[in-house]
mmCIF file of C-alpha atoms and ligand atoms in Angstrom:
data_model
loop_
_atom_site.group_PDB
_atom_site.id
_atom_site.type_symbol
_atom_site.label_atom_id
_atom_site.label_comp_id
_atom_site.label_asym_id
_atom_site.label_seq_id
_atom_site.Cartn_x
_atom_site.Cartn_y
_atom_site.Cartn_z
ATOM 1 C CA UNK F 1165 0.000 0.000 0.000
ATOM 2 C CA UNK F 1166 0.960 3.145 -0.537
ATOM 3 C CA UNK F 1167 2.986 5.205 2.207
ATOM 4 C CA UNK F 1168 0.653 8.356 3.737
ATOM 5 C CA UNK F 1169 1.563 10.898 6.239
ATOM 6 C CA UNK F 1170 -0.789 10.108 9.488
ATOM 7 C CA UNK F 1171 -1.828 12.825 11.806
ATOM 8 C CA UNK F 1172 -0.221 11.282 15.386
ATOM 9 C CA UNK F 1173 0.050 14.248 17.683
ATOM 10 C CA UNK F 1174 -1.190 17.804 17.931
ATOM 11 C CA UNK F 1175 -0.082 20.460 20.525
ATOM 12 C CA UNK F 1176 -1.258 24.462 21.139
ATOM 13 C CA UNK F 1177 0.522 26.950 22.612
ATOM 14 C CA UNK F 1178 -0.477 30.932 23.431
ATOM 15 C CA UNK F 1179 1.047 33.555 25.093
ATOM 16 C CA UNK F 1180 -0.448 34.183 28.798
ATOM 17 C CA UNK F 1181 -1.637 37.630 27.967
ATOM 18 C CA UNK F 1182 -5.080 38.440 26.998
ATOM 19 C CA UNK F 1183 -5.522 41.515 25.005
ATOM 20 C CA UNK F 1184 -9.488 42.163 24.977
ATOM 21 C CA UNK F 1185 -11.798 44.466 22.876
ATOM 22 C CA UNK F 1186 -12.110 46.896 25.613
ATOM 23 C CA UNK F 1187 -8.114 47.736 26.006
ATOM 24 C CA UNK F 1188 -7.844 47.826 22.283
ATOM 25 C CA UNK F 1189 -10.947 50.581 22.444
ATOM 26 C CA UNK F 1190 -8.638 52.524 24.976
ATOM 27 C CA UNK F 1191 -5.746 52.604 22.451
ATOM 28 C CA UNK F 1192 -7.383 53.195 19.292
ATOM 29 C CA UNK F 1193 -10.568 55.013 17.396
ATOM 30 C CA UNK F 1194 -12.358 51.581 17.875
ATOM 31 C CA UNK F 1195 -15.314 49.497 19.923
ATOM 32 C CA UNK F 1196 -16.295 46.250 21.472
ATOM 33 C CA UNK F 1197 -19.371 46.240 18.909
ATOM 34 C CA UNK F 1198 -17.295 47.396 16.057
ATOM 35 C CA UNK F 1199 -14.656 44.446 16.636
ATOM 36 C CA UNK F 1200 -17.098 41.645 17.246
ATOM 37 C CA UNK F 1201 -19.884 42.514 14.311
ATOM 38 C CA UNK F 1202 -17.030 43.202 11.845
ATOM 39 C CA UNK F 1203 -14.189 40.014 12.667
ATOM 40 C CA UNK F 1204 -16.278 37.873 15.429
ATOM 41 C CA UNK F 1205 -13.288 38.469 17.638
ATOM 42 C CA UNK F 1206 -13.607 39.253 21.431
ATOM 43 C CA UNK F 1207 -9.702 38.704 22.471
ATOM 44 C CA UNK F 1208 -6.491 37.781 21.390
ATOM 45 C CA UNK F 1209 -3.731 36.938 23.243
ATOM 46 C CA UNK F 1210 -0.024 39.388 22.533
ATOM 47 C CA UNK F 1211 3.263 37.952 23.525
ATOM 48 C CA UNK F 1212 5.169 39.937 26.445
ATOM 49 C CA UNK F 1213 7.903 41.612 25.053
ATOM 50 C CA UNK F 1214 11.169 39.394 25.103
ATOM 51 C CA UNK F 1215 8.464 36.003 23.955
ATOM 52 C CA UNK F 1216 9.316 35.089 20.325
ATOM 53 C CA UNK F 1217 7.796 33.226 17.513
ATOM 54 C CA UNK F 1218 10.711 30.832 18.498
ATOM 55 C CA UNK F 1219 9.672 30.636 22.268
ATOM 56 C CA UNK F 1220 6.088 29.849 21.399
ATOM 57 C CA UNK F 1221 7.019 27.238 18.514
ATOM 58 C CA UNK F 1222 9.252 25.249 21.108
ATOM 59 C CA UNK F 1223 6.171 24.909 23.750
ATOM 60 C CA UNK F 1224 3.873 24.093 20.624
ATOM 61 C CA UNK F 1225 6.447 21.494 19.333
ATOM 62 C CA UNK F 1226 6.863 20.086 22.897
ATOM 63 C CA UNK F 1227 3.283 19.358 23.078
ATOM 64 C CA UNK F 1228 2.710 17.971 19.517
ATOM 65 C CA UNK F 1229 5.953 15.115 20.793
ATOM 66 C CA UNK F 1230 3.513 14.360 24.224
ATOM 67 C CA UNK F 1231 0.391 14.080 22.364
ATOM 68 C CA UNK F 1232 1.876 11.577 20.029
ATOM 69 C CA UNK F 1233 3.645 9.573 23.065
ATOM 70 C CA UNK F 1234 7.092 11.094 22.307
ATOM 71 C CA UNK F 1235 9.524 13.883 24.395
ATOM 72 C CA UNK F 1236 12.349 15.672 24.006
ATOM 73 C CA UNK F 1237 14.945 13.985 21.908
ATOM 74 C CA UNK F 1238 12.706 11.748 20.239
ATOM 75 C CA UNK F 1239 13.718 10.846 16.902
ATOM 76 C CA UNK F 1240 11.849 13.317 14.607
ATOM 77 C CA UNK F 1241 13.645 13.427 11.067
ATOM 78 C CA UNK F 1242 12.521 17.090 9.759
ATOM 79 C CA UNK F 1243 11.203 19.971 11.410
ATOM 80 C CA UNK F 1244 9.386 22.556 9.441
ATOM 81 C CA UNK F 1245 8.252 25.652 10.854
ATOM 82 C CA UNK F 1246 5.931 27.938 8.742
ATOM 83 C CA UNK F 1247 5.836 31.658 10.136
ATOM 84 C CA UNK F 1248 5.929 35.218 9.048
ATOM 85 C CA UNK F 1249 7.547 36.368 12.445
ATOM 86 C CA UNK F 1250 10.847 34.595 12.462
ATOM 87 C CA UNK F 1251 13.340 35.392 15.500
ATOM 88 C CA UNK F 1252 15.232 36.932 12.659
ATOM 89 C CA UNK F 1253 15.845 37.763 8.802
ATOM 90 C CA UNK F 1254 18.208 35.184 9.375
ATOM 91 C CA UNK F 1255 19.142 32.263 10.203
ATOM 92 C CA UNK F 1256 15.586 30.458 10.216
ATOM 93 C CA UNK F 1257 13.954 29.559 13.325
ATOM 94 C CA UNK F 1258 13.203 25.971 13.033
ATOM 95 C CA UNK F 1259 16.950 24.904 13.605
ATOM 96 C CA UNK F 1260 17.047 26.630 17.274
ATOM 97 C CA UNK F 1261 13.361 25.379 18.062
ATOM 98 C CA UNK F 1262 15.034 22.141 16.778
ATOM 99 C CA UNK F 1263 17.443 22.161 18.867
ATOM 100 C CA UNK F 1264 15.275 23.259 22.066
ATOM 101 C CA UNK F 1265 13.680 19.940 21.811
ATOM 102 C CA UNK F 1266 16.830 18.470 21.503
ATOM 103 C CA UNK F 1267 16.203 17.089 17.915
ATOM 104 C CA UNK F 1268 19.486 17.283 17.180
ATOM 105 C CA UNK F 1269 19.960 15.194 14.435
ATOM 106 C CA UNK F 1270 16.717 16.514 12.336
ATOM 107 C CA UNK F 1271 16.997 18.766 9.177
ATOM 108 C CA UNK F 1272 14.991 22.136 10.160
ATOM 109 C CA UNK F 1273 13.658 25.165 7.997
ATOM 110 C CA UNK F 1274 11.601 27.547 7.988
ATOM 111 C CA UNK F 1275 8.537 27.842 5.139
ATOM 112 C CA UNK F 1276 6.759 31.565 4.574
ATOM 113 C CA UNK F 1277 3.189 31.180 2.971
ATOM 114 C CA UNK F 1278 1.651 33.747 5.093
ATOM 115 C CA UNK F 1279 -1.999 32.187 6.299
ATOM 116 C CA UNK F 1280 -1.505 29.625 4.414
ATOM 117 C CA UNK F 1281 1.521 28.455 5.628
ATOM 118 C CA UNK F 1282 0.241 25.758 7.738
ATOM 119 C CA UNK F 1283 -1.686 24.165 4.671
ATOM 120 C CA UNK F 1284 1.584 24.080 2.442
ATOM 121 C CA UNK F 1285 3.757 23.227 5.879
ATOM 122 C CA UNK F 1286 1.628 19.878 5.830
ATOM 123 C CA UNK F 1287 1.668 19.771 1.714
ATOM 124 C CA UNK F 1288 5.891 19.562 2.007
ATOM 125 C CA UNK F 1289 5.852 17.238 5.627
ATOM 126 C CA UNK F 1290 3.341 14.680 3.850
ATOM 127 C CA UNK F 1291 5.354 14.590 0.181
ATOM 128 C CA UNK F 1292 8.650 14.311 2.616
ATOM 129 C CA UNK F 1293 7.067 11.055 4.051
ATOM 130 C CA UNK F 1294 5.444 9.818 1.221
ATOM 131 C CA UNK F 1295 9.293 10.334 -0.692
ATOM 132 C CA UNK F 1296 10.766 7.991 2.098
ATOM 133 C CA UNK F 1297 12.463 10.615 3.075
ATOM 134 C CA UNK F 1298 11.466 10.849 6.621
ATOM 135 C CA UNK F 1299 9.242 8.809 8.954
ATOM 136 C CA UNK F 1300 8.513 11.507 11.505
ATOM 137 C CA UNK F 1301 8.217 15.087 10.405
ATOM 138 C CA UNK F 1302 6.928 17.848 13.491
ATOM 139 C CA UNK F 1303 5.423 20.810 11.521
ATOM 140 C CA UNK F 1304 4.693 24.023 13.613
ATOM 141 C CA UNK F 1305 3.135 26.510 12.601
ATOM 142 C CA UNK F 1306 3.903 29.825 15.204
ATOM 143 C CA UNK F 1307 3.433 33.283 14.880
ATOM 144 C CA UNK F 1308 3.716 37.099 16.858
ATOM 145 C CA UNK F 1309 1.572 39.242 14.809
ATOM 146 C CA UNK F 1310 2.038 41.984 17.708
ATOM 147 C CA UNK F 1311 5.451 42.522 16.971
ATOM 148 C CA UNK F 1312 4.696 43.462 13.169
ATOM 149 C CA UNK F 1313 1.292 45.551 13.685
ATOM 150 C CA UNK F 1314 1.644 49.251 12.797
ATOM 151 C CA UNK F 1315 0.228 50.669 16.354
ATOM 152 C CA UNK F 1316 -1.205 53.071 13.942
ATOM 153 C CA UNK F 1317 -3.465 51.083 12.277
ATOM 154 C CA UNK F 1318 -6.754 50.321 13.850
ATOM 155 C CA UNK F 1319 -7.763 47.710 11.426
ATOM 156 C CA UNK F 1320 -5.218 45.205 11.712
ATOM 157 C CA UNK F 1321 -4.327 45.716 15.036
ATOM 158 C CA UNK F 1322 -7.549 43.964 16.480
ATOM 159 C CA UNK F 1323 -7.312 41.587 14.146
ATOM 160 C CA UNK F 1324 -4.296 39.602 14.833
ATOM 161 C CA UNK F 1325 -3.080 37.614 17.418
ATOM 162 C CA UNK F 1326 -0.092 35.640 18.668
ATOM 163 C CA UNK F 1327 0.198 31.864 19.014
ATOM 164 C CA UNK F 1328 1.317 28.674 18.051
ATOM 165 C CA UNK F 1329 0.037 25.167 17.153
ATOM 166 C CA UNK F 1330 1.855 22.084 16.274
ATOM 167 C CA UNK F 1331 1.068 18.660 14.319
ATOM 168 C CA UNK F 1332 4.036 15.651 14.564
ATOM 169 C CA UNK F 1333 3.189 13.794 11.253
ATOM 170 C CA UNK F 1334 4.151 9.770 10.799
ATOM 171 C CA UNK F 1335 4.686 7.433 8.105
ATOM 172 C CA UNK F 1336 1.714 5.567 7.370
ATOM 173 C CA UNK F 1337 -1.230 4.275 4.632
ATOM 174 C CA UNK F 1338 -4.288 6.004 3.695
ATOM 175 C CA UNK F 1339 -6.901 3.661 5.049
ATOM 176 C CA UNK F 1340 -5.712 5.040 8.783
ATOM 177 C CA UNK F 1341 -7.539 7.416 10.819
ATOM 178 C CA UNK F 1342 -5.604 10.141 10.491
ATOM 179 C CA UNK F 1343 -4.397 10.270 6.803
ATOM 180 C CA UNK F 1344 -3.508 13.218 4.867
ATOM 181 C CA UNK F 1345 -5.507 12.407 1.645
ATOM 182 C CA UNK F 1346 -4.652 15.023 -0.712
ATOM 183 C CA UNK F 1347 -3.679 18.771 -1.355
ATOM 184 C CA UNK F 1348 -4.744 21.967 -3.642
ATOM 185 C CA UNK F 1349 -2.359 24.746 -3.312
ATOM 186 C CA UNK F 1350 -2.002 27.486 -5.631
ATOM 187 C CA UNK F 1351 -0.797 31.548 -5.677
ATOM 188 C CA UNK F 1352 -1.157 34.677 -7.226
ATOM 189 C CA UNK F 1353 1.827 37.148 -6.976
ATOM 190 C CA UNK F 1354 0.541 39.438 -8.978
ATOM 191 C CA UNK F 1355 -1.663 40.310 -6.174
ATOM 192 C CA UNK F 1356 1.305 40.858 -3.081
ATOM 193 C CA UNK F 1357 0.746 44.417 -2.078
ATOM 194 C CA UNK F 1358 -2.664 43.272 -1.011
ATOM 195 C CA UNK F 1359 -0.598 42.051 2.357
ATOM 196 C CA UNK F 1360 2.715 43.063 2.527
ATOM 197 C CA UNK F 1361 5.654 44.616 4.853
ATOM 198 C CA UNK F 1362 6.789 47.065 1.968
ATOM 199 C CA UNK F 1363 10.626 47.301 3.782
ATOM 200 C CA UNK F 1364 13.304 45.407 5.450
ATOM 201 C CA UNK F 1365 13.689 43.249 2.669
ATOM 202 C CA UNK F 1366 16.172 42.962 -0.853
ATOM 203 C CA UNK F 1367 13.295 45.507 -2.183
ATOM 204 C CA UNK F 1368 13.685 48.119 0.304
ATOM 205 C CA UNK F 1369 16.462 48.060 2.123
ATOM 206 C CA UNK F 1370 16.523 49.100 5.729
ATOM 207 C CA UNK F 1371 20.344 49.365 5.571
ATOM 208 C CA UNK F 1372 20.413 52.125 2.692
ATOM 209 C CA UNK F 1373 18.102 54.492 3.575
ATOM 210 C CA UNK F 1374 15.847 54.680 6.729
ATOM 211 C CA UNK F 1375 12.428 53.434 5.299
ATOM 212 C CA UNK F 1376 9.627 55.301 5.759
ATOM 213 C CA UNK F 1377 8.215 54.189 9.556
ATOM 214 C CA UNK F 1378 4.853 52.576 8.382
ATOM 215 C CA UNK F 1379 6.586 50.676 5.566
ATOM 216 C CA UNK F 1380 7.980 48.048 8.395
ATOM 217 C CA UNK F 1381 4.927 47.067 9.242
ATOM 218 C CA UNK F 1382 2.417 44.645 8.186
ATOM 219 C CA UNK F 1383 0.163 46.285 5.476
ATOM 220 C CA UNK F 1384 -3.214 44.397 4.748
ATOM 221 C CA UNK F 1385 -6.369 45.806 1.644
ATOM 222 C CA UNK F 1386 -8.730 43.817 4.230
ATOM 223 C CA UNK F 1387 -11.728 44.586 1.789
ATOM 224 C CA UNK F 1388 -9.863 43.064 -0.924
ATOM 225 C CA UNK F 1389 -8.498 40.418 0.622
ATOM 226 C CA UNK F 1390 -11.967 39.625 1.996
ATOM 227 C CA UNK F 1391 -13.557 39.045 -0.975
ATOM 228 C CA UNK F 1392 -10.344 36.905 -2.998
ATOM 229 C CA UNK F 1393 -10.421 35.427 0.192
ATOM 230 C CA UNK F 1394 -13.842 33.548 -0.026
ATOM 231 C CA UNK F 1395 -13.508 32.994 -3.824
ATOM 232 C CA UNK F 1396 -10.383 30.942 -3.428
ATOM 233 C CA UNK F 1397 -10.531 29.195 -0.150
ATOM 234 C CA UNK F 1398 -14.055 28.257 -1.733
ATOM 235 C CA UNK F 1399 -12.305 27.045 -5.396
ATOM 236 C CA UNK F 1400 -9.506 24.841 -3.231
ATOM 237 C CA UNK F 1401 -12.043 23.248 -1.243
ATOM 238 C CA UNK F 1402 -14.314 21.889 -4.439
ATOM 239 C CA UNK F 1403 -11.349 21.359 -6.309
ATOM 240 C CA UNK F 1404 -9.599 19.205 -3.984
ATOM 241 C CA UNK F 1405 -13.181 16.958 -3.111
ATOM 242 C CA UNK F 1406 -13.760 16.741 -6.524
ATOM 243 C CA UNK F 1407 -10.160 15.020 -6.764
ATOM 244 C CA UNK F 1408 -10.705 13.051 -3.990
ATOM 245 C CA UNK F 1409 -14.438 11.983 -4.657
ATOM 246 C CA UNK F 1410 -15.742 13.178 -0.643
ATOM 247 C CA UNK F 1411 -19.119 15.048 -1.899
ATOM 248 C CA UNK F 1412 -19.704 18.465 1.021
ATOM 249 C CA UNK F 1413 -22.144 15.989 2.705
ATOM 250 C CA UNK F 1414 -19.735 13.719 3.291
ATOM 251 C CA UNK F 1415 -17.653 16.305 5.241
ATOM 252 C CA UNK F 1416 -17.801 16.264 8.801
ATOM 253 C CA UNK F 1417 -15.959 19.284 9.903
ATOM 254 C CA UNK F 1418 -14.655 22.448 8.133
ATOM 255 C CA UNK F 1419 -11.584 23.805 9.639
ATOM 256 C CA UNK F 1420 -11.017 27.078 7.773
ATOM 257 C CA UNK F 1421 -8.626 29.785 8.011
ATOM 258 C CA UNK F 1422 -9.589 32.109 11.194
ATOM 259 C CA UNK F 1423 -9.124 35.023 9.744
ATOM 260 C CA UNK F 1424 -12.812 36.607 9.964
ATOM 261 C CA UNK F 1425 -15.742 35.126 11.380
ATOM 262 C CA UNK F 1426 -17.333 36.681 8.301
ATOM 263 C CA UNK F 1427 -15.145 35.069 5.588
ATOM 264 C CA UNK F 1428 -15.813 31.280 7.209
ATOM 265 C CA UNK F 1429 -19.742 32.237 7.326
ATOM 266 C CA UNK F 1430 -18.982 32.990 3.750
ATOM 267 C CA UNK F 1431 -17.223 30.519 2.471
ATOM 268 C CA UNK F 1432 -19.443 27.739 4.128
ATOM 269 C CA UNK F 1433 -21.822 29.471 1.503
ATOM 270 C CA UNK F 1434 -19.931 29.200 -0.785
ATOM 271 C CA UNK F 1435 -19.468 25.272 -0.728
ATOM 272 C CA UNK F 1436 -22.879 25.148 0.629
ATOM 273 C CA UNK F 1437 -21.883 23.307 3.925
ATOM 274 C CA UNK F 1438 -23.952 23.803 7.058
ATOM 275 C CA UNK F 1439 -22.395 26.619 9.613
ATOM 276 C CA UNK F 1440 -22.451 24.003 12.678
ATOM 277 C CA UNK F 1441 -19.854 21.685 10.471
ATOM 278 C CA UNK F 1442 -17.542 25.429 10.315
ATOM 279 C CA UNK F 1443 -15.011 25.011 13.545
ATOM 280 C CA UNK F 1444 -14.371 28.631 15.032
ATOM 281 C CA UNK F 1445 -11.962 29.613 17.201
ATOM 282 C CA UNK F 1446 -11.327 33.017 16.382
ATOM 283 C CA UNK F 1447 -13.845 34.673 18.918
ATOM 284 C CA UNK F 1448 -11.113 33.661 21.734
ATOM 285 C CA UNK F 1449 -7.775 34.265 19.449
ATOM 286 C CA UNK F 1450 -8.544 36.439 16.567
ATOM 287 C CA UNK F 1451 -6.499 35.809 13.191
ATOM 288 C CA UNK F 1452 -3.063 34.031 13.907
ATOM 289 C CA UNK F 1453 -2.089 33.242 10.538
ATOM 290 C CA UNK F 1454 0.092 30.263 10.168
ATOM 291 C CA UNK F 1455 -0.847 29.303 13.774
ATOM 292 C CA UNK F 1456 -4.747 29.301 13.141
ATOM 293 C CA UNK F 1457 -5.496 25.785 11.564
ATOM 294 C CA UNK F 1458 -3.211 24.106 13.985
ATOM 295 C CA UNK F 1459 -5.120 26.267 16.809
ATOM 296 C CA UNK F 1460 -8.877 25.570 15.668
ATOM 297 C CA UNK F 1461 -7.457 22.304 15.433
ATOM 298 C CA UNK F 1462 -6.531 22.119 19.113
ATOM 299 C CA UNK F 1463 -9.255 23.825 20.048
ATOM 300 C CA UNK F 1464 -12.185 21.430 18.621
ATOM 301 C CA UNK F 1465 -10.402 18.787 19.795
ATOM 302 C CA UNK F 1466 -10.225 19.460 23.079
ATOM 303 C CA UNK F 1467 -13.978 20.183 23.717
ATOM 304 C CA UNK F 1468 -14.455 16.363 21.624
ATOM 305 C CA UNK F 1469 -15.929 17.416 18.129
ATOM 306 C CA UNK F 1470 -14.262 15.595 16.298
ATOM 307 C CA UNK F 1471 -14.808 11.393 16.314
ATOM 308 C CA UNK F 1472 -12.470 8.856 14.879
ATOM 309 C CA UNK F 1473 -12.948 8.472 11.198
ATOM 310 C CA UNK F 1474 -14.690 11.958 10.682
ATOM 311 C CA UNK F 1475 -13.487 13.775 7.555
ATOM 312 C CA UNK F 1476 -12.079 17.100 7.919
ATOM 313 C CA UNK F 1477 -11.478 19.532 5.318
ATOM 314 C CA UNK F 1478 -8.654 22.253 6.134
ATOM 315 C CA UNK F 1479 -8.405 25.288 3.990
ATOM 316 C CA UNK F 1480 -6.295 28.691 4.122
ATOM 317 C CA UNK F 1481 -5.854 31.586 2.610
ATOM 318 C CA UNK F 1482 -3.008 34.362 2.870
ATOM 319 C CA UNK F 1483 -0.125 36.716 1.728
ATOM 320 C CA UNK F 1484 1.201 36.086 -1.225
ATOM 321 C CA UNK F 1485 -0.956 35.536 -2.625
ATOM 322 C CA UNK F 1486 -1.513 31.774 -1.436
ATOM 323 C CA UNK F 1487 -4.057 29.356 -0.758
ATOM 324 C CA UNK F 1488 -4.414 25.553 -0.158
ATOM 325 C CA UNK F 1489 -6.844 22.619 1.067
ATOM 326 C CA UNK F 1490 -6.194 19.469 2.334
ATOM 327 C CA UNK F 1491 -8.661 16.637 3.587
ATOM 328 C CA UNK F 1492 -7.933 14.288 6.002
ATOM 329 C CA UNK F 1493 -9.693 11.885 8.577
ATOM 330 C CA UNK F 1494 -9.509 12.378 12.203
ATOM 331 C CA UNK F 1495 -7.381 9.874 14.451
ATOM 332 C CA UNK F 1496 -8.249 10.489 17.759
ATOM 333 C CA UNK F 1497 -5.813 11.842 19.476
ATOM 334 C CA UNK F 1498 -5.563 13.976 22.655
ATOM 335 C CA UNK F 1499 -4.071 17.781 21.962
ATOM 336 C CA UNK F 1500 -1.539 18.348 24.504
HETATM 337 O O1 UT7 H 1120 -5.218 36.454 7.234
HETATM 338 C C1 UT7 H 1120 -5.079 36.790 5.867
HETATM 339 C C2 UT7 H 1120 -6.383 37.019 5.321
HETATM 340 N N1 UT7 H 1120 -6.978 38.170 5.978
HETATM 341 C C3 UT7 H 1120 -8.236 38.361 5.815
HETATM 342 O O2 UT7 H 1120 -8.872 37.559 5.189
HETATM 343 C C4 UT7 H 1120 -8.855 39.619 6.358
HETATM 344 C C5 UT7 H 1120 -9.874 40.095 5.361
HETATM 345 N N2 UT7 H 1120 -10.510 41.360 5.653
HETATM 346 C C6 UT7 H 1120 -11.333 41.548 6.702
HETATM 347 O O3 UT7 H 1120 -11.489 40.702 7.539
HETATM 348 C C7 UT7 H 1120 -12.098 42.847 6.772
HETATM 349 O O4 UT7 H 1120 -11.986 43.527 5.528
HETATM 350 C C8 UT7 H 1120 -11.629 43.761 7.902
HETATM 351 C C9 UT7 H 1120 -12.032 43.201 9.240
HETATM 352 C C10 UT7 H 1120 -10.130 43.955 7.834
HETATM 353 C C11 UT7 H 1120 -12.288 45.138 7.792
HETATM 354 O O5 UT7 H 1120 -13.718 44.982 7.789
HETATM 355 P P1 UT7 H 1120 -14.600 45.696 6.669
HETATM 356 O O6 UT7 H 1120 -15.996 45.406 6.977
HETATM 357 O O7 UT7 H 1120 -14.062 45.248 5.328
HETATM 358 O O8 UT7 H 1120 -14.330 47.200 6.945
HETATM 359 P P2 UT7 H 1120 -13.761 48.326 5.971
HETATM 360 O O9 UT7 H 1120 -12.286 48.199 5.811
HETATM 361 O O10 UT7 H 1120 -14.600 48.407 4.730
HETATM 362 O O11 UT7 H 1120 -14.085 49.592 6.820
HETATM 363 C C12 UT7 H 1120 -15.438 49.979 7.113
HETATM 364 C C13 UT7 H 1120 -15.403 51.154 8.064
HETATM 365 C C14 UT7 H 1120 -14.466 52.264 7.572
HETATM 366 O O12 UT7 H 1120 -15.047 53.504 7.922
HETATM 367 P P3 UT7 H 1120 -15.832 54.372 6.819
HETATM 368 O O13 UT7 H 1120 -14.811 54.634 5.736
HETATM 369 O O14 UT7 H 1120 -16.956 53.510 6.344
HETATM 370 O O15 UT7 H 1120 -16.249 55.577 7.582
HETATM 371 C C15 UT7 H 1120 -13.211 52.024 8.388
HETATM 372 O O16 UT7 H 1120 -12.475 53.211 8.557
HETATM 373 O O17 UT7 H 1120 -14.891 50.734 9.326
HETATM 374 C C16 UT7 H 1120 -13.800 51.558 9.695
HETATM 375 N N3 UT7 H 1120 -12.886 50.759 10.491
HETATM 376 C C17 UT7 H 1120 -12.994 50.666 11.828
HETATM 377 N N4 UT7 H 1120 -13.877 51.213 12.695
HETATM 378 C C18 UT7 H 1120 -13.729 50.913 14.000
HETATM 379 C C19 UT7 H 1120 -11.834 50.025 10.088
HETATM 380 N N5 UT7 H 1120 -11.246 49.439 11.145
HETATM 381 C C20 UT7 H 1120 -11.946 49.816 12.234
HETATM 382 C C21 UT7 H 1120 -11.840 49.546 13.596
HETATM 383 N N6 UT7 H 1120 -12.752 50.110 14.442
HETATM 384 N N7 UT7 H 1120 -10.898 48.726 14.105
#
């Protein structure tokens, strides 16, 4: 039979503090009722200065190991972490989160697909697997949004959050609970300044000339994006069940992108699935990008949603542009 990545452990990680509507209204031109009608967000949690993307990715990663029965120093083959907050330009995280968990013999890099990272995070830990490459892959998927938010910008400063969520990936077949059954990624870079950082990069260089303040931070057409939004995470999702023969009513649970409360109401229009099968998570963490699938994830698992066997149908949408689905069937395992 053919060899499948299996989900076998999933860990969650956020930051202790709690940044609510009502100290975001104090800071900016914004409300409570403004923040919840508009995203369906009521808090997110920020990371304490001195907490990186790194520091949350290690306590994700830690967790992922438990829930699948492993520790520290158990013998993961690749670690891939997919962020848009690294510790730095450079070197890439993953190594030193690596390394924390004292993996110290697996190959480590970073991946940058925005929102969508987690989706093609899983896409290269399942064809790694399925190549014989490796037998154990941890994917994390961490970010601190807080640490790239212009504290100018009222829009997508209550959006975003901080966070992290793990998966550790196996070698295994496709009849398993658990199985990652197939992917549908795609991009459009035509379309980048829709989310961008304009500066710090080869483009811009900070070291030249000082950039203009607001061009280090995270830049985001939110009525724009909205819209594309819906339209592809929508196209993914069909195309991908239409590849792998599931019909909607066969799918059990839709774990979208948490991005908008909004956008999932939308898209579950879109591919005409019933709201109650739409997981949600964002009321308690707003949008954490690459952390958000593995953090709905977490989430529904932990109050029981999901049963063994039940099909689940991930799909994300981000910077980039990018977007990707994947379908899988749930395993039953405990998030740590
Ligand atoms: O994670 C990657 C993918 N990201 C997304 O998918 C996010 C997609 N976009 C969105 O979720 C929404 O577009 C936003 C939540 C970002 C914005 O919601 P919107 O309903 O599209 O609002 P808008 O940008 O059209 O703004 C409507 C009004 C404007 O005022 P006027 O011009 O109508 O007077 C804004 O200035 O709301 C105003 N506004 C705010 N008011 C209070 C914008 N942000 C705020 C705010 N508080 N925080």
């Amino acid at each position: 039979m053919t060899t499948t990545a299996v989900l076998a452990g999933l860990g969650a990680y956020l930051p202790p503090r709690r940044v609510s509507n009502e100290e975001l209204s104090e800071r900016f031109d914004t409300s409570d009722t403004w923040i919840r009608s508009r995203t369906g967000i009521r808090q997110r949690r920020w990371a304490d200065t001195g907490i990186s993307t790194g520091d949350l990715a290690y306590e994700a990663g830690h967790r992922a190991l438990k829930s699948a029965g492993l520790g520290l120093g158990a013998p993961i083959d690749t670690v891939v972490l997919a962020t848009t907050t690294p510790d730095h330009p450079c070197p890439a995280t993953a190594p030193d989160v690596a390394s924390r968990l004292r993996l110290t013999s697996a190959a480590a890099f970073d991946i940058s697909a925005v929102c969508s990272g987690f989706v093609y995070g899983l896409m290269v830990a399942a064809s790694t697997i399925e190549a014989g490459h490796a037998e154990r892959v941890l994917l994390i998927g961490a970010e601190t949004y807080s640490t790239i938010l212009n504290p100018e910008d009222r829009t997508t400063s209550v959006i975003f959050g901080d966070g992290a969520g793990a998966v550790l990936l196996r070698s295994g077949t496709p009849d398993e609970p658990g199985a990652l059954l197939g992917f549908e990624l795609g991009s459009d870079g035509s379309q980048k300044e829709l989310i961008c950082i304009p500066a710090g990069g080869s483009r811009q260089r900070s070291t030249y000339r000082a950039p203009d303040p607001g061009d280090m931070y995270f830049t985001m057409q939110g009525k724009k994006v909205f819209a594309t939004a819906v339209r592809r995470m929508g196209e993914s999702s069909t195309a991908l069940l239409n590849r792998v023969g599931w019909s909607i009513d066969s799918v059990d649970h839709l774990v979208g992108h948490q991005a908008n409360l909004r956008i999932l109401h939308s898209l579950a229009e879109q591919v005409c699935i019933d709201r109650q099968r739409v997981v949600t998570n964002i009321e308690q963490v707003g949008n954490t990008s690459a952390a958000s699938i593995p953090l709905a994830l977490a989430h529904a698992a932990a109050q029981e949603r999901f049963k063994i066997g039940d099909r689940l149908l991930l799909t994300a949408f981000g910077g980039g542009l990018t977007w990707g689905s994947t379908v899988l069937t749930w395993p039953g395992i405990t998030p740590s």
